[in-house]
CSV table of C-alpha atoms in Angstrom, one decimal:
chain,number,residue,atom,x,y,z
W,1,MET,CA,16.9,0.4,26.4
W,2,LYS,CA,14.1,2.8,25.0
W,3,TYR,CA,11.6,1.3,22.9
W,4,VAL,CA,8.6,2.3,20.1
W,5,GLY,CA,5.2,1.1,19.3
W,6,SER,CA,3.8,0.1,16.2
W,7,ILE,CA,0.4,-1.2,15.2
W,8,ASP,CA,0.5,-1.8,11.6
W,9,GLN,CA,-4.0,-2.3,10.8
W,10,GLY,CA,-4.0,-4.1,7.5
W,11,THR,CA,-6.7,-5.3,5.6
W,12,THR,CA,-6.6,-8.8,7.0
W,13,SER,CA,-5.3,-8.0,10.6
W,14,THR,CA,-3.7,-6.3,12.9
W,15,ARG,CA,-0.3,-6.5,14.3
W,16,PHE,CA,1.7,-4.7,17.5
W,17,MET,CA,5.2,-4.2,17.2
W,18,ILE,CA,8.0,-2.9,19.2
W,19,PHE,CA,11.3,-2.1,18.6
W,20,ASP,CA,14.3,-0.5,20.7
W,21,GLU,CA,16.5,1.5,20.1
W,22,GLU,CA,18.6,0.5,17.2
W,23,GLY,CA,15.6,-0.8,15.1
W,24,ASN,CA,15.2,-4.3,16.1
W,25,ALA,CA,12.4,-6.5,16.1
W,26,VAL,CA,11.6,-7.2,20.5
W,27,SER,CA,8.0,-8.4,20.2
W,28,SER,CA,5.4,-8.9,18.1
W,29,SER,CA,1.5,-9.9,18.2
W,30,GLN,CA,-1.1,-10.7,15.6
W,31,ARG,CA,-4.7,-11.3,15.3
W,32,GLU,CA,-7.3,-11.6,12.0
W,33,HIS,CA,-10.1,-10.1,12.1
W,34,ARG,CA,-13.5,-10.5,9.9
W,35,GLN,CA,-14.1,-10.0,6.4
W,36,ILE,CA,-18.0,-9.3,5.4
W,37,TYR,CA,-18.8,-9.5,2.3
W,38,PRO,CA,-22.6,-7.8,2.3
W,39,ARG,CA,-23.5,-8.0,-1.5
W,40,PRO,CA,-20.8,-8.7,-4.6
W,41,GLY,CA,-18.2,-6.4,-5.3
W,42,TRP,CA,-19.1,-4.8,-1.0
W,43,VAL,CA,-16.1,-5.9,1.7
W,44,GLU,CA,-16.8,-4.3,5.0
W,45,HIS,CA,-14.6,-4.3,8.4
W,46,ASP,CA,-16.4,-4.4,12.2
W,47,ALA,CA,-14.1,-0.9,13.0
W,48,GLU,CA,-15.7,-2.1,16.9
W,49,GLU,CA,-14.5,-5.2,16.4
W,50,ILE,CA,-10.7,-3.7,15.0
W,51,TRP,CA,-10.1,-2.0,17.5
W,52,ASN,CA,-11.2,-4.6,20.9
W,53,ASN,CA,-8.1,-6.6,18.7
W,54,THR,CA,-5.8,-3.6,19.2
W,55,ALA,CA,-6.2,-3.2,23.0
W,56,LEU,CA,-5.5,-6.8,22.7
W,57,LEU,CA,-2.5,-7.4,20.8
W,58,ILE,CA,-0.8,-4.0,22.9
W,59,LYS,CA,-1.1,-5.8,26.0
W,60,ASP,CA,-0.1,-9.3,24.8
W,61,ALA,CA,3.2,-8.0,22.8
W,62,LEU,CA,4.3,-5.4,26.0
W,63,GLU,CA,4.1,-9.2,28.3
W,64,LYS,CA,6.0,-10.9,25.4
W,65,ALA,CA,8.6,-7.8,25.7
W,66,GLY,CA,8.2,-8.1,29.3
W,67,ILE,CA,7.7,-4.4,29.6
W,68,GLU,CA,5.3,-1.8,30.4
W,69,GLY,CA,3.2,0.8,28.8
W,70,SER,CA,5.3,3.1,30.2
W,71,SER,CA,8.6,2.0,28.5
W,72,LEU,CA,7.5,3.4,25.5
W,73,SER,CA,8.8,6.0,24.2
W,74,ALA,CA,5.8,6.7,21.3
W,75,ILE,CA,3.3,5.1,19.3
W,76,GLY,CA,3.2,4.8,15.9
W,77,ILE,CA,0.5,3.5,13.3
W,78,THR,CA,0.2,2.4,9.8
W,79,ASN,CA,-2.9,1.2,8.3
W,80,GLN,CA,-4.7,0.0,5.3
W,81,ARG,CA,-5.3,2.9,2.8
W,82,GLU,CA,-9.2,4.0,1.5
W,83,THR,CA,-10.7,2.0,4.0
W,84,VAL,CA,-13.2,4.8,5.8
W,85,VAL,CA,-14.8,4.4,9.0
W,86,PRO,CA,-17.5,6.9,10.1
W,87,PHE,CA,-17.3,7.6,13.4
W,88,SER,CA,-18.8,9.8,16.6
W,89,ARG,CA,-16.3,12.9,15.9
W,90,THR,CA,-17.0,13.1,20.4
W,91,THR,CA,-17.2,9.3,21.1
W,92,GLY,CA,-14.7,7.9,18.7
W,93,ARG,CA,-17.9,4.8,18.0
W,94,PRO,CA,-18.1,3.5,14.8
W,95,VAL,CA,-22.2,4.9,13.2
W,96,TYR,CA,-21.4,1.9,10.1
W,97,ASN,CA,-18.9,-0.8,9.4
W,98,ALA,CA,-15.8,0.3,7.7
W,99,ILE,CA,-16.1,0.3,4.2
W,100,VAL,CA,-12.9,-1.4,2.7
W,101,TRP,CA,-10.4,-0.1,-0.5
W,102,GLN,CA,-11.6,-3.2,-2.3
W,103,ASP,CA,-15.3,-2.0,-2.3
W,104,LEU,CA,-16.7,-1.6,-5.5
W,105,ARG,CA,-19.9,0.4,-4.4
W,106,GLY,CA,-18.8,4.2,-5.2
W,107,GLU,CA,-18.5,3.4,-9.1
W,108,ALA,CA,-21.9,4.8,-9.7
W,109,TYR,CA,-21.3,8.4,-7.8
W,110,LEU,CA,-17.9,8.5,-9.6
W,111,GLU,CA,-19.7,8.3,-13.4
W,112,GLU,CA,-22.0,10.9,-12.1
W,113,LEU,CA,-18.8,13.1,-11.1
W,114,ARG,CA,-17.2,12.4,-14.1
W,115,LYS,CA,-19.7,14.7,-15.8
W,116,ASN,CA,-18.6,17.7,-13.7
W,117,VAL,CA,-15.1,17.5,-13.1
W,118,ASP,CA,-13.0,15.3,-15.9
W,119,GLU,CA,-10.0,12.9,-14.9
W,120,ASP,CA,-6.8,15.6,-15.8
W,121,GLU,CA,-8.3,17.7,-13.2
W,122,ILE,CA,-8.6,14.9,-11.0
W,123,ARG,CA,-5.1,14.3,-11.8
W,124,LYS,CA,-4.3,17.6,-11.2
W,125,ARG,CA,-5.4,18.5,-7.9
W,126,THR,CA,-4.6,14.6,-6.7
W,127,GLY,CA,-2.6,13.0,-8.4
W,128,LEU,CA,-5.1,10.0,-8.9
W,129,LEU,CA,-7.6,8.9,-11.1
W,130,TYR,CA,-10.8,8.5,-11.2
W,131,SER,CA,-11.5,4.8,-9.3
W,132,PRO,CA,-14.1,3.8,-6.5
W,133,TYR,CA,-10.6,2.3,-4.5
W,134,PHE,CA,-10.1,5.7,-3.1
W,135,SER,CA,-12.1,7.1,0.1
W,136,ALA,CA,-14.2,10.3,-1.9
W,137,SER,CA,-17.1,7.8,-3.1
W,138,LYS,CA,-17.6,5.7,-0.5
W,139,ILE,CA,-18.0,8.6,1.8
W,140,ARG,CA,-20.6,10.2,-0.7
W,141,TRP,CA,-22.2,6.2,-0.3
W,142,LEU,CA,-22.7,6.7,3.8
W,143,LEU,CA,-23.9,9.8,2.7
W,144,ASP,CA,-26.7,8.8,0.3
W,145,ASN,CA,-27.8,5.7,1.4
W,146,VAL,CA,-27.3,5.0,5.1
W,147,PRO,CA,-29.9,7.0,7.1
W,148,ARG,CA,-27.8,7.2,10.3
W,149,VAL,CA,-24.7,8.3,8.7
W,150,ARG,CA,-26.2,11.3,7.7
W,151,SER,CA,-28.4,12.0,10.9
W,152,ALA,CA,-24.7,12.0,12.4
W,153,ALA,CA,-23.6,14.4,9.7
W,154,GLU,CA,-26.6,16.6,9.9
W,155,ALA,CA,-26.1,16.8,13.4
W,156,GLY,CA,-22.3,17.6,13.3
W,157,ASP,CA,-21.5,14.4,15.1
W,158,ILE,CA,-19.5,12.2,12.3
W,159,VAL,CA,-16.0,11.9,10.9
W,160,PHE,CA,-15.0,9.4,8.0
W,161,GLY,CA,-11.5,8.7,9.1
W,162,THR,CA,-9.2,6.1,7.9
W,163,MET,CA,-8.5,3.8,10.5
W,164,ASP,CA,-5.4,6.2,11.6
W,165,SER,CA,-8.0,8.6,12.2
W,166,TYR,CA,-10.1,6.6,13.9
W,167,LEU,CA,-7.2,4.2,16.1
W,168,VAL,CA,-5.7,7.6,17.2
W,169,LYS,CA,-9.2,9.0,18.6
W,170,ARG,CA,-9.8,5.7,20.8
W,171,LEU,CA,-5.8,5.7,21.8
W,172,THR,CA,-6.6,9.2,23.0
W,173,GLY,CA,-9.7,10.0,23.7
W,174,SER,CA,-8.6,14.0,22.0
W,175,GLY,CA,-10.9,15.8,20.6
W,176,ARG,CA,-8.0,16.4,17.8
W,177,ILE,CA,-8.9,13.7,15.0
W,178,VAL,CA,-6.4,13.4,13.0
W,179,THR,CA,-5.1,11.8,9.4
W,180,ASP,CA,-1.6,11.5,7.8
W,181,VAL,CA,-0.9,14.0,4.7
W,182,THR,CA,-0.3,10.0,3.5
W,183,ASN,CA,-3.6,8.8,4.0
W,184,ALA,CA,-5.6,11.7,2.9
W,185,SER,CA,-3.8,12.0,-0.1
W,186,ARG,CA,-5.8,8.6,-0.7
W,187,TYR,CA,-9.4,10.0,-0.2
W,188,MET,CA,-9.3,12.2,-4.0
W,189,LEU,CA,-9.6,15.5,-1.8
W,190,MET,CA,-6.7,16.7,-0.8
W,191,ASP,CA,-4.8,19.4,-2.6
W,192,ILE,CA,-1.4,17.6,-3.0
W,193,ARG,CA,0.5,20.8,-3.3
W,194,SER,CA,-1.0,22.3,-0.9
W,195,GLY,CA,-1.3,19.2,2.0
W,196,GLU,CA,-4.9,20.4,2.0
W,197,TRP,CA,-8.5,20.0,1.7
W,198,ASP,CA,-9.1,21.0,-1.9
W,199,GLU,CA,-12.0,23.2,-1.8
W,200,HIS,CA,-13.0,22.7,-5.1
W,201,LEU,CA,-13.5,19.2,-4.4
W,202,LEU,CA,-15.4,19.4,-1.5
W,203,ALA,CA,-17.9,21.8,-3.1
W,204,VAL,CA,-18.6,19.7,-6.5
W,205,THR,CA,-19.1,16.1,-3.6
W,206,GLY,CA,-21.1,17.9,-1.3
W,207,ILE,CA,-18.3,16.1,1.4
W,208,LYS,CA,-18.0,19.4,3.9
W,209,ARG,CA,-14.6,19.6,5.5
W,210,GLY,CA,-16.2,19.0,9.0
W,211,MET,CA,-16.9,16.0,8.6
W,212,LEU,CA,-13.0,14.8,7.4
W,213,PRO,CA,-9.6,14.9,10.1
W,214,GLU,CA,-7.2,17.4,10.8
W,215,ILE,CA,-4.4,16.3,8.0
W,216,VAL,CA,-1.3,16.6,10.2
W,217,SER,CA,2.4,15.2,8.8
W,218,SER,CA,3.7,12.0,9.1
W,219,SER,CA,6.4,12.9,11.8
W,220,GLY,CA,7.6,15.4,14.0
W,221,VAL,CA,3.9,16.0,15.6
W,222,ILE,CA,2.6,14.6,18.9
W,223,TYR,CA,-0.8,14.0,17.8
W,224,GLY,CA,-2.2,13.4,21.7
W,225,TYR,CA,-1.1,10.9,24.5
W,226,THR,CA,-2.6,7.4,24.9
W,227,ASP,CA,-5.2,7.2,27.7
W,228,PRO,CA,-3.9,5.5,31.1
W,229,ASP,CA,-6.7,3.2,31.7
W,230,GLY,CA,-6.5,2.2,28.2
W,231,PRO,CA,-4.9,-0.8,26.5
W,232,VAL,CA,-1.4,1.2,27.0
W,233,GLY,CA,-2.0,1.3,30.6
W,234,ALA,CA,-0.1,4.9,30.4
W,235,SER,CA,0.5,8.0,28.7
W,236,VAL,CA,2.9,7.7,25.9
W,237,PRO,CA,2.4,9.9,22.7
W,238,VAL,CA,1.1,8.7,19.6
W,239,ALA,CA,3.2,10.6,17.4
W,240,GLY,CA,4.1,9.3,13.7
W,241,ILE,CA,1.4,8.1,10.8
W,242,LEU,CA,2.0,6.6,7.4
W,243,GLY,CA,-0.2,4.8,4.7
W,244,ASP,CA,0.9,1.3,4.7
W,245,GLN,CA,2.7,1.5,1.3
W,246,GLN,CA,4.2,4.7,2.1
W,247,ALA,CA,5.1,3.5,5.6
W,248,ALA,CA,6.8,0.3,3.8
W,249,LEU,CA,9.0,3.1,2.3
W,250,PHE,CA,10.4,4.8,5.2
W,251,GLY,CA,10.7,1.5,6.6
W,252,GLN,CA,13.3,0.3,3.4
W,253,VAL,CA,14.7,4.1,4.5
W,254,CYS,CA,14.0,5.2,1.1
W,255,PHE,CA,14.0,8.8,2.0
W,256,SER,CA,15.6,10.4,-1.1
W,257,ARG,CA,15.2,10.4,-5.1
W,258,GLY,CA,15.5,7.3,-7.2
W,259,GLU,CA,15.4,5.4,-4.1
W,260,SER,CA,12.1,2.3,-4.8
W,261,LYS,CA,10.7,-0.1,-3.0
W,262,CYS,CA,8.1,-2.8,-4.0
W,263,THR,CA,6.1,-5.3,-1.7
W,264,TYR,CA,5.5,-8.6,-3.2
W,265,GLY,CA,1.9,-10.1,-2.5
W,266,THR,CA,-1.1,-11.4,-3.3
W,267,ASP,CA,0.0,-8.5,-5.5
W,268,CYS,CA,2.8,-6.1,-5.7
W,269,PHE,CA,2.7,-2.6,-5.0
W,270,LEU,CA,5.5,-0.5,-6.5
W,271,LEU,CA,6.5,2.7,-5.1
W,272,SER,CA,9.4,5.4,-6.0
W,273,ASN,CA,11.0,8.3,-3.9
W,274,ILE,CA,10.7,11.6,-7.0
W,275,GLY,CA,11.6,14.1,-4.4
W,276,GLU,CA,9.8,17.4,-3.2
W,277,ASP,CA,9.1,18.8,-6.6
W,278,LEU,CA,6.1,17.2,-8.2
W,279,CYS,CA,5.5,15.9,-11.6
W,280,TYR,CA,2.5,13.1,-13.0
W,281,SER,CA,3.2,10.1,-15.0
W,282,LYS,CA,2.5,10.0,-18.6
W,283,HIS,CA,1.4,6.1,-18.1
W,284,GLY,CA,-1.6,5.9,-15.8
W,285,LEU,CA,1.1,5.9,-12.6
W,286,LEU,CA,-0.5,7.2,-9.4
W,287,THR,CA,1.3,10.3,-7.5
W,288,THR,CA,1.3,10.2,-4.1
W,289,VAL,CA,2.5,11.3,-1.1
W,290,ALA,CA,5.3,9.5,0.1
W,291,PHE,CA,6.1,11.4,3.4
W,292,ARG,CA,6.1,15.0,4.9
W,293,ARG,CA,7.9,15.7,8.4
W,294,GLU,CA,7.0,18.8,10.3
W,295,GLY,CA,8.4,21.7,9.0
W,296,GLU,CA,9.9,20.7,5.8
W,297,ALA,CA,8.5,20.3,2.4
W,298,MET,CA,6.3,17.4,1.2
W,299,ASN,CA,8.3,14.2,-0.4
W,300,TYR,CA,6.2,12.6,-3.9
W,301,ALA,CA,6.6,9.0,-5.0
W,302,PHE,CA,4.8,7.7,-8.0
W,303,GLU,CA,3.3,4.8,-7.2
W,304,GLY,CA,2.3,1.3,-9.5
W,305,SER,CA,1.1,-2.1,-8.7
W,306,VAL,CA,0.2,-5.6,-10.9
W,307,ALA,CA,-2.6,-7.0,-9.7
W,308,VAL,CA,-1.9,-10.5,-10.0
W,309,ALA,CA,1.6,-11.7,-8.7
W,310,GLY,CA,1.2,-13.7,-5.7
W,311,SER,CA,-2.0,-14.6,-6.6
W,312,LEU,CA,-0.8,-16.5,-9.7
W,313,VAL,CA,1.4,-18.6,-7.9
W,314,GLN,CA,-2.1,-19.5,-5.7
W,315,TRP,CA,-3.7,-20.3,-9.0
W,316,VAL,CA,-1.3,-22.6,-10.0
W,317,ARG,CA,-1.3,-24.6,-6.9
W,318,ASP,CA,-5.2,-24.5,-6.3
W,319,GLN,CA,-6.7,-24.4,-9.6
W,320,LEU,CA,-4.2,-26.1,-12.4
W,321,LYS,CA,-3.3,-28.6,-9.1
W,322,MET,CA,0.9,-28.3,-10.7
W,323,VAL,CA,2.6,-27.8,-7.2
W,324,ALA,CA,0.9,-28.5,-3.6
W,325,SER,CA,3.0,-25.4,-2.5
W,326,PRO,CA,4.9,-21.9,-2.9
W,327,LYS,CA,8.4,-24.2,-1.9
W,328,GLU,CA,7.3,-26.9,-4.3
W,329,LEU,CA,6.4,-24.2,-7.5
W,330,ASP,CA,10.2,-22.6,-6.8
W,331,ALA,CA,12.3,-25.7,-6.3
W,332,GLU,CA,10.1,-26.7,-9.5
W,333,ALA,CA,11.5,-22.8,-10.8
W,334,SER,CA,15.0,-23.4,-9.7
W,335,SER,CA,15.3,-26.9,-11.6
W,336,VAL,CA,15.9,-25.1,-15.1
W,337,SER,CA,17.8,-22.1,-16.5
W,338,ASP,CA,15.2,-20.4,-18.1
W,339,SER,CA,11.5,-20.7,-18.8
W,340,GLY,CA,12.3,-22.9,-22.7
W,341,GLY,CA,10.5,-19.8,-24.5
W,342,VAL,CA,7.1,-19.9,-22.3
W,343,TYR,CA,5.7,-16.5,-21.4
W,344,ILE,CA,2.7,-16.4,-19.2
W,345,VAL,CA,1.1,-13.2,-19.1
W,346,PRO,CA,-2.1,-13.1,-15.6
W,347,ALA,CA,-4.2,-10.7,-17.1
W,348,PHE,CA,-7.0,-12.2,-15.1
W,349,SER,CA,-8.9,-8.7,-15.5
W,350,GLY,CA,-7.6,-6.4,-17.8
W,351,LEU,CA,-3.5,-5.2,-17.8
W,352,PHE,CA,-3.2,-2.2,-15.5
W,353,ALA,CA,-0.6,0.3,-15.3
W,354,PRO,CA,1.4,1.1,-17.9
W,355,TYR,CA,-1.5,-0.6,-20.9
W,356,TRP,CA,-4.5,0.0,-19.0
W,357,ARG,CA,-6.3,-2.1,-20.8
W,358,SER,CA,-10.1,-3.9,-19.4
W,359,ASP,CA,-10.1,-5.4,-22.9
W,360,ALA,CA,-6.8,-7.9,-22.5
W,361,ARG,CA,-7.0,-11.4,-20.9
W,362,GLY,CA,-4.1,-14.4,-19.5
W,363,VAL,CA,-2.3,-16.4,-22.2
W,364,ILE,CA,0.5,-18.7,-21.7
W,365,ALA,CA,2.6,-17.8,-25.2
W,366,GLY,CA,5.7,-19.7,-26.7
W,367,LEU,CA,4.3,-23.4,-25.5
W,368,THR,CA,6.4,-26.1,-27.6
W,369,GLY,CA,7.2,-29.7,-26.9
W,370,TYR,CA,10.2,-29.0,-25.0
W,371,ALA,CA,8.7,-27.5,-22.1
W,372,THR,CA,7.6,-29.1,-19.1
W,373,ARG,CA,6.4,-28.5,-15.9
W,374,ALA,CA,9.8,-26.6,-14.1
W,375,HIS,CA,9.3,-24.1,-17.2
W,376,ILE,CA,6.3,-23.2,-16.7
W,377,CYS,CA,6.6,-22.7,-13.1
W,378,ARG,CA,10.0,-21.2,-14.2
W,379,ALA,CA,7.2,-18.7,-15.8
W,380,VAL,CA,5.1,-18.6,-13.4
W,381,LEU,CA,7.4,-16.4,-11.4
W,382,GLU,CA,8.8,-14.3,-14.6
W,383,ALA,CA,5.9,-13.1,-14.8
W,384,THR,CA,6.5,-10.5,-11.5
W,385,ALA,CA,9.4,-9.8,-12.2
W,386,PHE,CA,8.0,-8.2,-15.9
W,387,GLN,CA,5.5,-6.6,-14.7
W,388,ALA,CA,7.3,-5.1,-12.1
W,389,ASN,CA,9.9,-4.0,-15.1
W,390,ASP,CA,7.2,-2.5,-17.2
W,391,ILE,CA,6.2,-0.1,-14.0
W,392,PHE,CA,9.4,0.9,-13.5
W,393,SER,CA,10.4,1.3,-17.2
W,394,ALA,CA,7.9,3.7,-16.4
W,395,MET,CA,8.1,5.9,-13.4
W,396,GLU,CA,11.9,6.4,-15.0
W,397,ALA,CA,10.4,7.8,-18.0
W,398,ASP,CA,7.7,10.3,-15.8
W,399,SER,CA,10.3,11.3,-13.4
W,400,GLY,CA,13.8,11.3,-15.4
W,401,ILE,CA,15.3,9.7,-12.8
W,402,LYS,CA,17.9,6.0,-12.8
W,403,ILE,CA,16.7,3.7,-10.5
W,404,THR,CA,20.0,2.5,-8.6
W,405,SER,CA,18.3,-0.1,-6.8
W,406,LEU,CA,15.9,-1.6,-5.8
W,407,LYS,CA,14.2,-2.7,-2.0
W,408,VAL,CA,11.9,-5.6,-1.5
W,409,ASP,CA,10.2,-7.2,1.9
W,410,GLY,CA,6.8,-9.3,1.2
W,411,GLY,CA,6.4,-13.1,1.3
W,412,MET,CA,7.1,-13.5,-1.9
W,413,THR,CA,11.1,-12.3,-1.3
W,414,ASN,CA,11.9,-16.0,-0.3
W,415,SER,CA,11.8,-16.8,-3.9
W,416,ILE,CA,15.3,-17.1,-4.3
W,417,PRO,CA,14.7,-17.9,-8.5
W,418,LEU,CA,12.3,-14.6,-8.7
W,419,MET,CA,14.5,-11.9,-6.7
W,420,ALA,CA,17.4,-13.1,-9.2
W,421,PHE,CA,15.7,-12.8,-11.7
W,422,GLN,CA,14.0,-9.3,-10.7
W,423,ALA,CA,17.4,-7.9,-10.2
W,424,ASP,CA,19.1,-9.1,-14.3
W,425,ILE,CA,15.6,-7.7,-15.6
W,426,LEU,CA,15.6,-4.6,-13.9
W,427,ARG,CA,19.5,-4.0,-14.6
W,428,SER,CA,19.5,-3.2,-11.0
W,429,PRO,CA,20.5,-4.8,-7.5
W,430,VAL,CA,17.8,-6.1,-5.6
W,431,ILE,CA,18.0,-6.0,-1.6
W,432,ARG,CA,15.9,-7.1,1.2
W,433,PRO,CA,16.0,-6.2,4.2
W,434,VAL,CA,16.7,-8.3,7.9
W,435,ILE,CA,13.4,-6.9,9.0
W,436,VAL,CA,10.6,-8.0,6.5
W,437,GLU,CA,8.2,-6.0,8.3
W,438,THR,CA,8.9,-3.0,7.2
W,439,THR,CA,5.2,-1.1,7.3
W,440,SER,CA,5.3,-1.7,11.2
W,441,LEU,CA,9.0,-0.5,10.9
W,442,GLY,CA,8.0,2.0,8.9
W,443,ALA,CA,5.4,3.2,11.5
W,444,ALA,CA,7.9,3.2,14.7
W,445,TYR,CA,10.7,5.3,12.3
W,446,ALA,CA,8.4,8.0,11.9
W,447,ALA,CA,7.2,7.7,15.7
W,448,GLY,CA,10.7,7.3,17.3
W,449,LEU,CA,11.6,10.5,15.3
W,450,THR,CA,9.2,13.0,16.6
W,451,VAL,CA,10.5,12.2,20.6
W,452,GLY,CA,14.2,12.4,19.8
W,453,VAL,CA,14.6,8.1,19.8
W,454,TRP,CA,16.6,8.6,16.5
W,455,LYS,CA,17.4,12.1,15.6
W,456,SER,CA,17.9,11.8,11.7
W,457,LEU,CA,17.1,10.0,8.3
W,458,ASP,CA,21.0,9.1,8.4
W,459,GLU,CA,20.8,7.5,11.7
W,460,LEU,CA,17.7,5.2,10.4
W,461,ARG,CA,20.0,4.5,7.4
W,462,HIS,CA,22.7,3.2,9.9
W,463,TYR,CA,20.4,1.1,11.3
W,464,TRP,CA,19.1,-0.4,8.5
W,465,LYS,CA,20.0,-3.4,7.7
W,466,GLU,CA,20.9,-5.7,4.6
W,467,GLN,CA,20.4,-9.4,4.7
W,468,MET,CA,20.5,-10.6,1.0
W,469,ARG,CA,21.4,-8.6,-2.7
W,470,TRP,CA,21.3,-10.1,-5.4
W,471,LEU,CA,22.9,-8.1,-8.1
W,472,PRO,CA,22.3,-8.9,-12.7
W,473,THR,CA,24.4,-11.4,-13.7
W,474,MET,CA,22.5,-11.2,-17.5
W,475,ASP,CA,23.9,-9.6,-20.3
W,476,ASP,CA,22.0,-7.5,-21.8
W,477,LYS,CA,21.3,-9.2,-25.6
W,478,GLU,CA,19.5,-12.2,-23.9
W,479,ARG,CA,17.6,-9.5,-21.1
W,480,GLU,CA,16.3,-7.5,-24.1
W,481,ASN,CA,15.1,-10.7,-25.8
W,482,LYS,CA,13.1,-11.9,-23.3
W,483,VAL,CA,11.7,-8.1,-22.7
W,484,GLY,CA,11.3,-8.9,-26.6
W,485,PHE,CA,9.7,-11.8,-26.4
W,486,TRP,CA,7.5,-10.3,-22.8
W,487,LYS,CA,6.0,-7.7,-24.9
W,488,LYS,CA,5.1,-10.1,-27.9
W,489,ALA,CA,3.2,-12.3,-25.2
W,490,VAL,CA,1.4,-9.1,-23.7
W,491,ARG,CA,0.7,-8.3,-27.1
W,492,CYS,CA,-1.5,-11.5,-27.9
W,493,THR,CA,-3.7,-10.8,-24.9
W,494,LEU,CA,-5.1,-7.2,-25.8
W,495,GLY,CA,-8.5,-7.2,-27.6
W,496,TRP,CA,-9.4,-11.1,-26.5
W,497,MET,CA,-12.6,-9.1,-25.1
W,498,ASP,CA,-15.2,-7.0,-26.7
W,499,LYS,CA,-14.6,-3.0,-25.5
W,500,GLU,CA,-17.1,-1.8,-23.8
């Protein structure tokens, strides 16, 4: 039996999983790390703590599996995207805390950058929009505000890497410092056509190429071998890297145009594979790299996110005290056949794609004396499905690709009424896999393909296993009626706040 290890370095925790050659999970170990909030809107992680956790997790998972590190054919890495770790090129040690993707401190710099590069040019070059979410403004803040980072940069001993770069360096000790194209595409510094750092954007931001990792393919390359004296205890190839949302797309075997996945959690991330032909959204969606296998063309994806999904369930539980748990909310929602005409638009901080209205605020619309707690609970779940439908409608309009099914993962896929309603509103099958840790699985797939554990993408399709499928049953007239009322409820949110 062959085994592949997978490091899943996330926002709140890190996990190490071991999969066998049929894609089955053999063992898993997970540990949380601290969230550091130096100021409002600032979020940091201690990269050294994350490395120490990773080392412990590898040893623990190997012990649980009853195997030695030498039994691993390869290790893959998936990671929280956009989070930047400034670390020493020679030692791999952090020079400052990691600046997390949620961090907003780069906003002021982006306002200055807008004077030199307009948003259309940013979109054309990178596929992205102006946002402190992406890595470039975080790097600029570090250079401008942290003397020891600036000194290390002047000495030529700094790399601004995403977590994958940092972990590869710590695992291997190699002089080669890399990031894959999916992570590089989130810097707001990569030419999305060539898959190389964009010389013009490097020039206008003052971020030198030597401060950044080498961009490599997501699969088909061995980036280095683990140090036998390290946590693996053997020399094992590190051979696959994908950013977390792309890893979920890969783990869901969405390798062809139109194949799509949605990860339902606190928020939702929706990605649809648009193939090798680059195109841009007219509805505020991001164009990003889905994956690139060595020697092959880039595969692209449209990406959209629902800002408030599982967090709406948490709000109803914690703030309104309407239910004690998500399970109770599900039970209430299942006790009625529809929402009783109630629609909830959770625009707590405005509306994102495809509306992009910062002046919007949340509403509960359509209330009558008929409405009960159960109807409101159902409307809570339906809000996520309607928001996902808005994004997928935009994806279809932008790409010209009909989405024929949606593969789903994440905690909210345990909600039967939500998944059934999602299928109805999308008018497409909704499919949940046996292994829902699709980010870990995607990284393992990428690594295993590199070293020959799996021979082809078609073989991976064979091993991917469906657990449950929801088919649309709602007639078109009822669906159109519900979507029409949803759009009416959305209009009620607009203009609530004065535009700045």
